[in-house]
Amino acid sequence: MPATVHPLSPAIGAEIRGLDISRPLTAQDLAVVRQAWLDHCVLLFRGQSLDPDQQRAFVLQFGPLGGRKKRIEPDGYKRETGPDYNSDAMLVSNIREGGKPIGVLPDGEMWFHHDMSYSPTPNRASFLYSIEVPSHGGDTMFSSMYAAYDNLPARLKARVEGRTVLQAFDELQDRRIDLTARALDSVPHCFQPMVLKHPETHKRAIYVSRLMSHHVEGLSPRESEDLLEELFAYTEDPAIRYTHVWKPGDLLMWDNLCSTHARTDFPKEERRLMRRYTIAGEPVIPAWDAQTAAE
Ligand code: SIN
């Protein structure tokens, strides 16, 4: 049966049905999935059974694996081991062994963000697979950054045109870090365009988020905060979102250039175990480069 595509919300997300992604995709199915991914930014595959190597093999059909700096614990504690893990994976989990989480991004709510926007070459896409999920909460919300840009009034489009924003993040925090209390050099960071041009669709997408975007270059702290808050009203608008309620065996793949995501809170005492791989990306293309302006 060929793969079929079923939109999950008006602005973002589609479910792909009819595929067992533990096996290599046919050229025809891969073409359907790739096109759906460009059209919908986020794809869902339900009811999958994937060991780490099968998940990695699926991901590799979309590009080379993305890198990530693994955190070295001061006491030598090695996170991310065990049967659900291989060395290219990232475990997102609140499960604790000896009092320490076996994964990263362990607990509770996470604000909206693009994965790795603080890197000069952010990973293009993330592939998150659910192994254990809590009885409620821990949902992942996705928001379309194409729709967010399209919905901006002309006044705000003019305000962001040509501007860059400082992106920074500490993997141990689920809130924006306070850069008045932390040395910038102690966390990964870089300046990024506030609006990007997608390398394949050539559409414009907002590239700011509540978790990782800190300061708009060239504005005073007050002006910068005001502008970011105004933008967040568009980037977090429920009308351009899809909220995914996880079941074990779901795989979500998302394009970090046209979507942001956030996680809802969930009970601390319940287990949540997800496995993530990424594919590598290129430097982000500003929306206002010479070629885009000419289009
Ligand atoms: C992530 O931001 O990659 C984690 C999302 C989640 O745990 O739902």
GROMACS .gro file of C-alpha atoms and ligand atoms in nm:
model
  303
    1MET     CA    1   0.000   0.000   0.000
    2PRO     CA    2   0.149   0.338  -0.093
    3ALA     CA    3   0.201   0.600   0.178
    4THR     CA    4  -0.085   0.846   0.228
    5VAL     CA    5  -0.073   1.197   0.376
    6HIS     CA    6  -0.333   1.328   0.625
    7PRO     CA    7  -0.306   1.688   0.751
    8LEU     CA    8  -0.314   1.723   1.132
    9SER     CA    9  -0.411   2.091   1.150
   10PRO     CA   10  -0.473   2.377   0.905
   11ALA     CA   11  -0.126   2.533   0.951
   12ILE     CA   12   0.119   2.254   1.030
   13GLY     CA   13   0.169   1.880   1.054
   14ALA     CA   14   0.055   1.572   0.864
   15GLU     CA   15   0.029   1.206   0.951
   16ILE     CA   16   0.181   0.955   0.709
   17ARG     CA   17  -0.009   0.628   0.702
   18GLY     CA   18   0.071   0.295   0.545
   19LEU     CA   19   0.445   0.276   0.619
   20ASP     CA   20   0.659   0.052   0.836
   21ILE     CA   21   0.956   0.283   0.881
   22SER     CA   22   1.175   0.016   1.043
   23ARG     CA   23   1.247  -0.094   0.684
   24PRO     CA   24   1.405   0.111   0.404
   25LEU     CA   25   1.147   0.320   0.216
   26THR     CA   26   1.089   0.260  -0.153
   27ALA     CA   27   1.194   0.546  -0.381
   28GLN     CA   28   0.825   0.623  -0.437
   29ASP     CA   29   0.741   0.636  -0.064
   30LEU     CA   30   1.050   0.841   0.012
   31ALA     CA   31   0.940   1.096  -0.250
   32VAL     CA   32   0.590   1.114  -0.095
   33VAL     CA   33   0.737   1.162   0.255
   34ARG     CA   34   0.987   1.426   0.140
   35GLN     CA   35   0.720   1.628  -0.039
   36ALA     CA   36   0.482   1.600   0.258
   37TRP     CA   37   0.761   1.717   0.485
   38LEU     CA   38   0.821   2.027   0.270
   39ASP     CA   39   0.447   2.093   0.259
   40HIS     CA   40   0.367   2.036   0.628
   41CYS     CA   41   0.700   2.086   0.822
   42VAL     CA   42   0.610   1.815   1.077
   43LEU     CA   43   0.528   1.450   1.000
   44LEU     CA   44   0.383   1.185   1.228
   45PHE     CA   45   0.422   0.807   1.188
   46ARG     CA   46   0.215   0.612   1.442
   47GLY     CA   47   0.248   0.256   1.570
   48GLN     CA   48   0.615   0.207   1.482
   49SER     CA   49   0.856  -0.034   1.650
   50LEU     CA   50   1.210   0.098   1.621
   51ASP     CA   51   1.532  -0.002   1.787
   52PRO     CA   52   1.810   0.258   1.787
   53ASP     CA   53   1.971   0.126   1.469
   54GLN     CA   54   1.640   0.115   1.281
   55GLN     CA   55   1.560   0.470   1.383
   56ARG     CA   56   1.904   0.587   1.275
   57ALA     CA   57   1.867   0.407   0.939
   58PHE     CA   58   1.531   0.582   0.883
   59VAL     CA   59   1.683   0.921   0.961
   60LEU     CA   60   1.979   0.865   0.727
   61GLN     CA   61   1.738   0.850   0.432
   62PHE     CA   62   1.687   1.227   0.478
   63GLY     CA   63   2.046   1.342   0.521
   64PRO     CA   64   2.366   1.301   0.719
   65LEU     CA   65   2.333   1.276   1.098
   66GLY     CA   66   2.356   1.600   1.289
   67GLY     CA   67   2.616   1.646   1.558
   68ARG     CA   68   2.574   1.758   1.911
   69LYS     CA   69   2.811   1.838   2.192
   70LYS     CA   70   2.754   1.590   2.473
   71ARG     CA   71   2.758   1.737   2.817
   72ILE     CA   72   3.040   1.619   3.042
   73GLU     CA   73   2.917   1.587   3.399
   74PRO     CA   74   3.161   1.727   3.657
   75ASP     CA   75   3.141   1.402   3.860
   76GLY     CA   76   3.203   1.184   3.554
   77TYR     CA   77   2.840   1.062   3.540
   78LYS     CA   78   2.765   0.925   3.195
   79ARG     CA   79   2.412   1.001   3.082
   80GLU     CA   80   2.248   0.824   2.793
   81THR     CA   81   2.335   0.458   2.807
   82GLY     CA   82   2.138   0.133   2.786
   83PRO     CA   83   1.943  -0.070   2.532
   84ASP     CA   84   1.742   0.227   2.402
   85TYR     CA   85   2.056   0.416   2.314
   86ASN     CA   86   2.336   0.416   2.060
   87SER     CA   87   2.610   0.672   2.039
   88ASP     CA   88   2.439   0.888   1.771
   89ALA     CA   89   2.113   0.912   1.966
   90MET     CA   90   1.999   1.158   2.227
   91LEU     CA   91   1.771   1.030   2.501
   92VAL     CA   92   1.512   1.279   2.620
   93SER     CA   93   1.399   1.138   2.952
   94ASN     CA   94   1.315   1.209   3.313
   95ILE     CA   95   1.391   0.850   3.420
   96ARG     CA   96   1.652   0.851   3.693
   97GLU     CA   97   1.913   0.598   3.791
   98GLY     CA   98   2.095   0.662   4.118
   99GLY     CA   99   1.908   0.991   4.136
  100LYS     CA  100   2.040   1.116   3.798
  101PRO     CA  101   1.841   1.143   3.474
  102ILE     CA  102   1.938   0.893   3.204
  103GLY     CA  103   1.859   1.155   2.940
  104VAL     CA  104   1.865   1.527   2.871
  105LEU     CA  105   1.580   1.785   2.878
  106PRO     CA  106   1.430   1.571   3.156
  107ASP     CA  107   1.147   1.742   3.339
  108GLY     CA  108   0.833   1.940   3.279
  109GLU     CA  109   0.743   2.221   3.046
  110MET     CA  110   0.979   2.353   2.775
  111TRP     CA  111   0.924   2.685   2.605
  112PHE     CA  112   0.899   2.721   2.227
  113HIS     CA  113   1.229   2.687   2.042
  114HIS     CA  114   1.403   2.578   1.723
  115ASP     CA  115   1.650   2.299   1.801
  116MET     CA  116   2.007   2.434   1.806
  117SER     CA  117   1.929   2.785   1.683
  118TYR     CA  118   2.224   2.889   1.902
  119SER     CA  119   2.463   2.708   1.662
  120PRO     CA  120   2.597   2.870   1.342
  121THR     CA  121   2.498   2.546   1.164
  122PRO     CA  122   2.180   2.432   1.341
  123ASN     CA  123   2.059   2.081   1.276
  124ARG     CA  124   1.806   2.086   0.995
  125ALA     CA  125   1.562   1.834   1.139
  126SER     CA  126   1.484   1.628   1.447
  127PHE     CA  127   1.330   1.280   1.466
  128LEU     CA  128   1.176   1.201   1.806
  129TYR     CA  129   1.049   0.851   1.887
  130SER     CA  130   0.841   0.772   2.194
  131ILE     CA  131   0.917   0.466   2.403
  132GLU     CA  132   0.744   0.549   2.735
  133VAL     CA  133   0.493   0.830   2.788
  134PRO     CA  134   0.318   0.970   3.097
  135SER     CA  135  -0.058   0.921   3.148
  136HIS     CA  136  -0.115   1.289   3.062
  137GLY     CA  137   0.090   1.592   2.964
  138GLY     CA  138   0.435   1.593   2.804
  139ASP     CA  139   0.264   1.686   2.475
  140THR     CA  140   0.479   1.845   2.207
  141MET     CA  141   0.331   2.156   2.042
  142PHE     CA  142   0.442   2.269   1.697
  143SER     CA  143   0.391   2.612   1.549
  144SER     CA  144   0.431   2.708   1.182
  145MET     CA  145   0.690   2.980   1.136
  146TYR     CA  146   0.575   3.033   0.776
  147ALA     CA  147   0.226   3.117   0.902
  148ALA     CA  148   0.368   3.332   1.182
  149TYR     CA  149   0.560   3.540   0.929
  150ASP     CA  150   0.267   3.564   0.688
  151ASN     CA  151   0.043   3.683   0.973
  152LEU     CA  152   0.273   3.968   1.081
  153PRO     CA  153   0.136   4.313   1.006
  154ALA     CA  154   0.345   4.517   0.760
  155ARG     CA  155   0.471   4.730   1.052
  156LEU     CA  156   0.631   4.426   1.221
  157LYS     CA  157   0.765   4.285   0.894
  158ALA     CA  158   0.946   4.616   0.848
  159ARG     CA  159   1.075   4.609   1.209
  160VAL     CA  160   1.243   4.267   1.168
  161GLU     CA  161   1.372   4.316   0.813
  162GLY     CA  162   1.752   4.286   0.806
  163ARG     CA  163   1.782   4.232   1.183
  164THR     CA  164   1.964   3.961   1.376
  165VAL     CA  165   1.899   3.820   1.721
  166LEU     CA  166   2.127   3.660   1.978
  167GLN     CA  167   2.040   3.292   2.030
  168ALA     CA  168   2.179   3.111   2.337
  169PHE     CA  169   2.085   2.805   2.542
  170ASP     CA  170   2.189   2.587   2.832
  171GLU     CA  171   2.076   2.226   2.786
  172LEU     CA  172   2.015   2.194   3.162
  173GLN     CA  173   1.750   2.468   3.163
  174ASP     CA  174   1.395   2.466   3.031
  175ARG     CA  175   1.360   2.846   3.048
  176ARG     CA  176   1.547   3.126   2.874
  177ILE     CA  177   1.879   3.168   3.056
  178ASP     CA  178   1.943   3.496   3.231
  179LEU     CA  179   2.239   3.650   3.050
  180THR     CA  180   2.268   3.923   3.310
  181ALA     CA  181   2.367   3.647   3.556
  182ARG     CA  182   2.564   3.418   3.320
  183ALA     CA  183   2.873   3.488   3.109
  184LEU     CA  184   2.774   3.458   2.744
  185ASP     CA  185   3.086   3.253   2.673
  186SER     CA  186   2.974   2.988   2.922
  187VAL     CA  187   2.689   2.880   2.689
  188PRO     CA  188   2.667   2.805   2.316
  189HIS     CA  189   2.545   3.115   2.132
  190CYS     CA  190   2.544   3.298   1.799
  191PHE     CA  191   2.357   3.571   1.612
  192GLN     CA  192   2.094   3.455   1.363
  193PRO     CA  193   1.862   3.634   1.119
  194MET     CA  194   1.519   3.704   1.272
  195VAL     CA  195   1.356   3.580   0.951
  196LEU     CA  196   1.507   3.310   0.731
  197LYS     CA  197   1.457   3.191   0.376
  198HIS     CA  198   1.389   2.820   0.364
  199PRO     CA  199   1.653   2.658   0.141
  200GLU     CA  200   1.403   2.434  -0.043
  201THR     CA  201   1.063   2.606  -0.038
  202HIS     CA  202   1.220   2.956  -0.053
  203LYS     CA  203   0.945   3.075   0.181
  204ARG     CA  204   1.007   3.316   0.469
  205ALA     CA  205   0.989   3.186   0.826
  206ILE     CA  206   1.037   3.360   1.161
  207TYR     CA  207   1.349   3.241   1.344
  208VAL     CA  208   1.297   3.367   1.701
  209SER     CA  209   1.177   3.177   2.004
  210ARG     CA  210   1.094   3.242   2.369
  211LEU     CA  211   1.346   2.985   2.495
  212MET     CA  212   1.656   3.076   2.294
  213SER     CA  213   1.624   3.431   2.154
  214HIS     CA  214   1.780   3.688   2.384
  215HIS     CA  215   1.847   4.023   2.230
  216VAL     CA  216   1.779   4.193   1.899
  217GLU     CA  217   2.105   4.340   1.774
  218GLY     CA  218   2.107   4.719   1.762
  219LEU     CA  219   1.806   4.772   1.992
  220SER     CA  220   1.804   4.882   2.356
  221PRO     CA  221   1.713   4.608   2.608
  222ARG     CA  222   1.361   4.756   2.646
  223GLU     CA  223   1.303   4.788   2.269
  224SER     CA  224   1.437   4.439   2.215
  225GLU     CA  225   1.211   4.281   2.480
  226ASP     CA  226   0.908   4.468   2.346
  227LEU     CA  227   0.975   4.355   1.989
  228LEU     CA  228   1.034   3.992   2.093
  229GLU     CA  229   0.713   3.989   2.300
  230GLU     CA  230   0.517   4.127   2.005
  231LEU     CA  231   0.662   3.855   1.781
  232PHE     CA  232   0.586   3.578   2.032
  233ALA     CA  233   0.216   3.668   2.010
  234TYR     CA  234   0.239   3.560   1.644
  235THR     CA  235   0.483   3.266   1.677
  236GLU     CA  236   0.283   3.110   1.964
  237ASP     CA  237  -0.063   3.180   1.825
  238PRO     CA  238  -0.279   2.869   1.894
  239ALA     CA  239  -0.435   2.913   1.547
  240ILE     CA  240  -0.108   2.808   1.378
  241ARG     CA  241  -0.029   2.514   1.605
  242TYR     CA  242  -0.055   2.138   1.617
  243THR     CA  243  -0.035   1.972   1.961
  244HIS     CA  244   0.085   1.614   1.960
  245VAL     CA  245  -0.040   1.384   2.235
  246TRP     CA  246   0.212   1.100   2.237
  247LYS     CA  247   0.146   0.728   2.231
  248PRO     CA  248   0.432   0.477   2.256
  249GLY     CA  249   0.559   0.397   1.905
  250ASP     CA  250   0.504   0.744   1.756
  251LEU     CA  251   0.778   0.901   1.551
  252LEU     CA  252   0.766   1.272   1.474
  253MET     CA  253   1.007   1.433   1.230
  254TRP     CA  254   1.018   1.810   1.210
  255ASP     CA  255   1.197   2.071   1.005
  256ASN     CA  256   1.367   2.314   1.241
  257LEU     CA  257   1.370   2.589   0.979
  258CYS     CA  258   0.993   2.628   0.944
  259SER     CA  259   0.862   2.514   1.284
  260THR     CA  260   0.914   2.577   1.653
  261HIS     CA  261   0.813   2.336   1.924
  262ALA     CA  262   0.744   2.338   2.296
  263ARG     CA  263   0.655   2.077   2.558
  264THR     CA  264   0.372   2.087   2.809
  265ASP     CA  265   0.425   1.996   3.174
  266PHE     CA  266   0.377   1.636   3.293
  267PRO     CA  267   0.376   1.453   3.627
  268LYS     CA  268   0.729   1.433   3.772
  269GLU     CA  269   0.672   1.086   3.912
  270GLU     CA  270   0.570   0.935   3.575
  271ARG     CA  271   0.825   0.804   3.326
  272ARG     CA  272   0.884   0.963   2.986
  273LEU     CA  273   1.143   0.817   2.750
  274MET     CA  274   1.204   0.944   2.397
  275ARG     CA  275   1.491   0.885   2.155
  276ARG     CA  276   1.603   1.160   1.920
  277TYR     CA  277   1.829   1.177   1.615
  278THR     CA  278   1.891   1.480   1.400
  279ILE     CA  279   2.015   1.555   1.052
  280ALA     CA  280   2.281   1.816   0.994
  281GLY     CA  281   2.208   2.164   0.865
  282GLU     CA  282   2.379   2.450   0.686
  283PRO     CA  283   2.416   2.813   0.798
  284VAL     CA  284   2.072   2.978   0.809
  285ILE     CA  285   1.990   3.191   0.502
  286PRO     CA  286   1.861   3.539   0.592
  287ALA     CA  287   1.530   3.621   0.425
  288TRP     CA  288   1.663   3.949   0.300
  289ASP     CA  289   1.972   3.838   0.112
  290ALA     CA  290   2.014   3.989  -0.234
  291GLN     CA  291   1.864   3.692  -0.416
  292THR     CA  292   1.554   3.680  -0.196
  293ALA     CA  293   1.497   4.051  -0.241
  294ALA     CA  294   1.501   3.996  -0.618
  295GLU     CA  295   1.240   3.715  -0.605
  296SIN     C1  296   1.289   1.867   2.223
  296SIN     O1  297   1.276   1.988   2.232
  296SIN     O2  298   1.361   1.816   2.138
  296SIN     C2  299   1.213   1.777   2.319
  296SIN     C3  300   1.068   1.782   2.295
  296SIN     C4  301   0.991   1.691   2.386
  296SIN     O3  302   1.047   1.636   2.481
  296SIN     O4  303   0.871   1.674   2.361
   0.00000   0.00000   0.00000
